[in-house]
């Protein structure tokens, strides 16, 4: 995937049902300094992670804040959510998406 292409990254997140984080992805790309190159954007431990090349203190702070916020934001719809286990996967879901999940094993 071409991580310099925001739309490609967003359509990938839509494919994995993480469209709820689209706003966060926009914030990352809207605030990326010109000298910073995004290497990867992915979901890990129920949070949105960004790896990039180049040094920038403000961007580093932003990326860290985004990770914290994503852990409180439903990855499906973007509503306020919390840490959830769905069939062993760590995810962040709002109450509605947690309740409506038909997974055999789910907990919070
Ligand atoms: Zn939701």
XYZ file of N, CA, C and O and ligand atoms in Angstrom:
433
model
N 0.842 -1.203 0.000
C 0.000 0.000 0.000
C 0.874 1.249 0.000
O 1.939 1.279 0.598
N 0.396 2.279 -0.661
C 1.112 3.549 -0.716
C 0.628 4.445 0.428
O -0.434 5.051 0.352
N 1.433 4.530 1.478
C 1.003 5.276 2.661
C 1.098 6.792 2.502
O 0.692 7.533 3.382
N 1.628 7.250 1.363
C 1.598 8.692 1.124
C 0.233 9.069 0.551
O -0.116 10.239 0.445
N -0.547 8.067 0.190
C -1.873 8.284 -0.387
C -2.970 8.081 0.665
O -3.345 6.966 1.004
N -3.462 9.195 1.182
C -4.469 9.162 2.250
C -5.705 8.360 1.863
O -6.239 7.609 2.670
N -6.170 8.535 0.624
C -7.408 7.853 0.210
C -7.224 6.339 0.187
O -8.142 5.590 0.515
N -6.028 5.893 -0.179
C -5.745 4.466 -0.194
C -5.772 3.916 1.240
O -6.307 2.843 1.503
N -5.199 4.680 2.159
C -5.173 4.278 3.572
C -6.603 4.229 4.111
O -6.996 3.277 4.787
N -7.406 5.243 3.774
C -8.785 5.285 4.270
C -9.621 4.143 3.699
O -10.435 3.552 4.420
N -9.425 3.802 2.440
C -10.239 2.715 1.888
C -9.816 1.378 2.502
O -10.647 0.486 2.682
N -8.544 1.245 2.860
C -8.116 0.029 3.566
C -8.803 -0.059 4.934
O -9.306 -1.107 5.320
N -8.868 1.060 5.649
C -9.526 1.035 6.958
C -11.021 0.757 6.831
O -11.618 0.154 7.725
N -11.607 1.171 5.724
C -13.011 0.862 5.485
C -13.165 -0.645 5.252
O -14.090 -1.275 5.778
N -12.232 -1.222 4.502
C -12.274 -2.662 4.218
C -12.213 -3.502 5.493
O -12.865 -4.526 5.594
N -11.411 -3.080 6.459
C -11.287 -3.849 7.704
C -12.300 -3.370 8.754
O -12.174 -3.688 9.934
N -13.290 -2.600 8.307
C -14.376 -2.156 9.167
C -13.919 -1.189 10.266
O -14.454 -1.181 11.372
N -12.904 -0.389 9.962
C -12.419 0.607 10.921
C -12.649 2.029 10.410
O -11.825 2.915 10.613
N -13.803 2.221 9.785
C -14.124 3.525 9.214
C -14.334 4.586 10.295
O -14.269 5.784 10.033
N -14.603 4.117 11.522
C -14.800 5.045 12.636
C -13.582 5.910 12.922
O -13.698 6.949 13.567
N -12.438 5.507 12.421
C -11.204 6.265 12.667
C -10.818 7.175 11.510
O -9.727 7.756 11.506
N -11.712 7.303 10.525
C -11.399 8.138 9.369
C -11.030 9.567 9.763
O -10.114 10.149 9.200
N -11.760 10.131 10.716
C -11.472 11.512 11.128
C -10.056 11.616 11.693
O -9.342 12.578 11.418
N -9.661 10.602 12.467
C -8.312 10.607 13.045
C -7.257 10.522 11.944
O -6.219 11.188 12.003
N -7.538 9.713 10.929
C -6.603 9.585 9.806
C -6.490 10.924 9.076
O -5.395 11.356 8.727
N -7.627 11.608 8.901
C -7.597 12.935 8.278
C -6.760 13.908 9.107
O -5.984 14.692 8.559
N -6.917 13.865 10.418
C -6.160 14.776 11.285
C -4.651 14.517 11.124
O -3.858 15.456 11.040
N -4.281 13.251 11.037
C -2.862 12.911 10.864
C -2.321 13.504 9.561
O -1.310 14.202 9.546
N -3.040 13.233 8.460
C -2.545 13.697 7.157
C -2.644 15.216 7.009
O -1.786 15.828 6.375
N -3.669 15.830 7.611
C -3.810 17.287 7.518
C -2.696 18.012 8.266
O -2.375 19.161 7.949
N -2.118 17.357 9.270
C -1.113 18.019 10.100
C 0.300 17.481 9.897
O 1.207 17.826 10.656
N 0.459 16.676 8.904
C 1.777 16.108 8.619
C 2.685 17.182 8.001
O 2.344 17.759 6.980
N 3.832 17.464 8.652
C 4.738 18.444 8.061
C 5.315 17.910 6.741
O 5.421 16.695 6.567
N 5.689 18.821 5.846
C 6.167 18.423 4.513
C 7.380 17.493 4.573
O 7.533 16.610 3.731
N 8.237 17.673 5.581
C 9.471 16.862 5.635
C 9.257 15.486 6.293
O 10.195 14.705 6.387
N 8.040 15.231 6.728
C 7.748 13.941 7.351
C 7.093 13.010 6.325
O 6.207 13.423 5.575
N 7.570 11.758 6.298
C 7.023 10.781 5.359
C 6.373 9.654 6.158
O 7.017 9.008 6.982
N 5.087 9.429 5.913
C 4.378 8.375 6.637
C 4.730 7.015 6.045
O 4.653 6.812 4.836
N 5.175 6.106 6.914
C 5.600 4.779 6.476
C 4.482 3.758 6.614
O 4.360 2.850 5.805
N 3.706 3.897 7.683
C 2.650 2.922 7.916
C 1.614 3.482 8.875
O 1.949 4.235 9.796
N 0.356 3.115 8.642
C -0.742 3.440 9.553
C -1.472 2.133 9.772
O -1.860 1.478 8.814
N -1.598 1.723 11.030
C -2.249 0.441 11.273
C -2.925 0.435 12.638
O -2.793 1.383 13.422
N -3.641 -0.649 12.901
C -4.369 -0.781 14.144
C -3.700 -1.858 14.988
O -3.472 -2.972 14.517
N -3.361 -1.529 16.222
C -2.719 -2.498 17.104
C -3.173 -2.251 18.536
O -3.205 -1.107 18.975
N -3.476 -3.338 19.247
C -3.948 -3.241 20.628
C -5.057 -2.197 20.778
O -5.023 -1.357 21.680
N -6.009 -2.233 19.826
C -7.173 -1.362 19.889
C -6.836 0.119 19.741
O -7.600 0.987 20.149
N -5.692 0.406 19.148
C -5.319 1.809 18.943
C -4.819 2.049 17.526
O -4.427 1.122 16.822
N -4.853 3.302 17.110
C -4.380 3.679 15.782
C -2.901 4.063 15.880
O -2.538 4.991 16.618
N -2.050 3.339 15.153
C -0.612 3.576 15.216
C -0.111 4.163 13.907
O -0.620 3.834 12.840
N 0.904 5.004 14.031
C 1.494 5.623 12.857
C 3.009 5.495 12.946
O 3.604 5.774 13.985
N 3.621 5.035 11.876
C 5.070 5.026 11.818
C 5.487 5.973 10.700
O 4.862 6.008 9.634
N 6.497 6.779 10.952
C 6.893 7.752 9.935
C 8.391 8.008 9.971
O 9.079 7.686 10.943
N 8.860 8.607 8.901
C 10.268 8.931 8.764
C 10.417 10.440 8.850
O 9.649 11.176 8.243
N 11.395 10.911 9.617
C 11.600 12.349 9.769
C 11.322 12.754 11.196
O 10.578 12.069 11.906
N 11.922 13.846 11.638
C 11.761 14.274 13.029
C 10.887 15.515 13.106
O 11.068 16.462 12.349
N 9.929 15.465 14.017
C 9.099 16.636 14.244
C 8.401 16.485 15.591
O 7.578 15.591 15.777
N 8.741 17.365 16.507
C 8.237 17.241 17.876
C 6.716 17.379 17.954
O 6.044 16.606 18.628
N 6.168 18.367 17.240
C 4.718 18.605 17.283
C 3.965 17.428 16.670
O 2.917 17.011 17.178
N 4.492 16.873 15.587
C 3.825 15.740 14.931
C 3.883 14.502 15.827
O 2.915 13.753 15.921
N 5.022 14.316 16.491
C 5.175 13.196 17.425
C 4.111 13.273 18.518
O 3.462 12.290 18.874
N 3.927 14.478 19.038
C 2.924 14.708 20.092
C 1.519 14.394 19.560
O 0.707 13.769 20.245
N 1.261 14.843 18.337
C -0.056 14.609 17.729
C -0.321 13.107 17.552
O -1.395 12.611 17.912
N 0.666 12.405 17.020
C 0.519 10.972 16.776
C 0.262 10.219 18.093
O -0.570 9.317 18.161
N 0.962 10.632 19.153
C 0.747 10.005 20.461
C -0.654 10.296 20.995
O -1.301 9.417 21.574
N -1.115 11.515 20.814
C -2.466 11.882 21.264
C -3.522 11.111 20.485
O -4.512 10.646 21.050
N -3.316 10.972 19.182
C -4.257 10.234 18.326
C -4.375 8.797 18.820
O -5.477 8.231 18.863
N -3.248 8.219 19.210
C -3.283 6.835 19.694
C -4.155 6.730 20.945
O -4.980 5.825 21.070
N -4.000 7.689 21.858
C -4.796 7.694 23.093
C -6.277 7.876 22.772
O -7.134 7.142 23.275
N -6.592 8.828 21.893
C -7.995 9.093 21.544
C -8.613 7.891 20.835
O -9.752 7.503 21.120
N -7.850 7.249 19.943
C -8.400 6.106 19.192
C -8.797 4.966 20.122
O -9.705 4.197 19.814
N -8.138 4.881 21.265
C -8.474 3.824 22.225
C -9.775 4.118 22.969
O -10.229 3.313 23.777
N -10.372 5.279 22.684
C -11.654 5.654 23.291
C -12.715 5.924 22.233
O -13.757 6.508 22.514
N -12.419 5.535 20.976
C -13.295 5.867 19.858
C -13.635 4.602 19.089
O -12.728 3.891 18.643
N -14.923 4.321 18.957
C -15.360 3.103 18.261
C -14.753 3.053 16.861
O -14.923 3.980 16.068
N -14.053 1.967 16.565
C -13.378 1.875 15.269
C -14.364 1.651 14.120
O -14.017 1.853 12.976
N -15.587 1.263 14.446
C -16.579 1.036 13.396
C -17.327 2.320 13.048
O -17.536 2.639 11.882
N -17.748 3.085 14.085
C -18.614 4.234 13.806
C -18.069 5.577 14.308
O -18.619 6.613 13.965
N -17.027 5.576 15.132
C -16.443 6.835 15.580
C -17.070 7.425 16.834
O -16.650 8.474 17.308
N -18.085 6.719 17.386
C -18.686 7.198 18.638
C -17.749 6.879 19.802
O -16.820 6.086 19.676
N -18.048 7.461 20.957
C -17.282 7.194 22.152
C -17.322 5.691 22.471
O -18.394 5.088 22.492
N -16.176 5.095 22.705
C -16.123 3.655 22.913
C -15.143 3.265 23.998
O -14.535 4.117 24.641
N -14.998 1.960 24.199
C -14.027 1.503 25.177
C -13.419 0.165 24.755
O -13.906 -0.508 23.851
N -12.339 -0.179 25.425
C -11.545 -1.355 25.108
C -12.378 -2.628 25.229
O -13.031 -2.840 26.249
N -12.379 -3.463 24.194
C -13.212 -4.655 24.168
C -12.433 -5.822 23.573
O -11.555 -5.623 22.732
N -12.757 -7.034 24.027
C -12.186 -8.233 23.420
C -13.266 -8.930 22.629
O -14.327 -9.244 23.160
N -13.000 -9.147 21.341
C -13.951 -9.813 20.457
C -13.254 -11.040 19.885
O -12.337 -10.903 19.065
N -13.651 -12.225 20.336
C -12.991 -13.474 19.923
C -11.468 -13.368 20.023
O -10.735 -13.768 19.114
N -11.004 -12.811 21.122
C -9.569 -12.732 21.368
C -8.884 -11.510 20.787
O -7.735 -11.230 21.109
N -9.596 -10.765 19.933
C -9.006 -9.555 19.353
C -9.290 -8.359 20.244
O -10.397 -8.184 20.739
N -8.293 -7.524 20.405
C -8.508 -6.273 21.142
C -9.049 -5.232 20.185
O -8.464 -4.999 19.122
N -10.167 -4.648 20.539
C -10.760 -3.625 19.685
C -11.327 -2.512 20.564
O -11.421 -2.653 21.779
N -11.693 -1.413 19.938
C -12.382 -0.353 20.649
C -13.757 -0.212 20.026
O -13.874 0.030 18.824
N -14.790 -0.426 20.847
C -16.158 -0.389 20.338
C -17.055 0.450 21.242
O -16.864 0.486 22.467
N -18.045 1.086 20.639
C -19.076 1.764 21.414
C -20.007 0.688 21.992
O -19.928 -0.478 21.605
N -20.891 1.073 22.898
C -21.788 0.101 23.529
C -22.635 -0.632 22.489
O -22.814 -1.841 22.551
N -23.141 0.138 21.527
C -24.024 -0.443 20.515
C -23.315 -1.506 19.675
O -23.841 -2.593 19.462
N -22.097 -1.210 19.228
C -21.383 -2.192 18.407
C -20.847 -3.355 19.230
O -20.684 -4.456 18.722
N -20.591 -3.114 20.510
C -20.204 -4.229 21.383
C -21.384 -5.171 21.564
O -21.270 -6.387 21.404
N -22.549 -4.597 21.867
C -23.753 -5.417 22.088
C -24.162 -6.157 20.823
O -24.588 -7.301 20.888
N -24.042 -5.523 19.667
C -24.542 -6.127 18.431
C -23.554 -7.128 17.828
O -23.898 -7.831 16.877
N -22.352 -7.218 18.369
C -21.391 -8.190 17.850
C -21.879 -9.603 18.150
O -22.290 -9.914 19.269
N -21.839 -10.484 17.129
C -22.320 -11.853 17.350
C -21.161 -12.796 17.693
O -21.277 -14.013 17.557
N -20.031 -12.238 18.123
C -18.879 -13.069 18.499
C -19.246 -14.003 19.657
O -20.048 -13.644 20.512
N -18.638 -15.190 19.661
C -18.909 -16.141 20.732
C -18.300 -15.675 22.044
O -18.886 -15.823 23.104
N -17.097 -15.130 21.946
C -16.413 -14.668 23.150
C -16.184 -13.163 23.069
O -15.422 -12.691 22.234
N -16.883 -12.457 23.934
C -16.626 -11.016 24.000
C -16.642 -10.556 25.434
O -17.415 -11.042 26.265
N -15.775 -9.628 25.752
C -15.712 -9.124 27.114
C -15.103 -7.735 27.105
O -14.533 -7.293 26.119
N -15.221 -7.078 28.263
C -14.636 -5.739 28.400
C -13.863 -5.626 29.692
O -14.117 -6.378 30.609
Zn -19.771 2.005 17.183
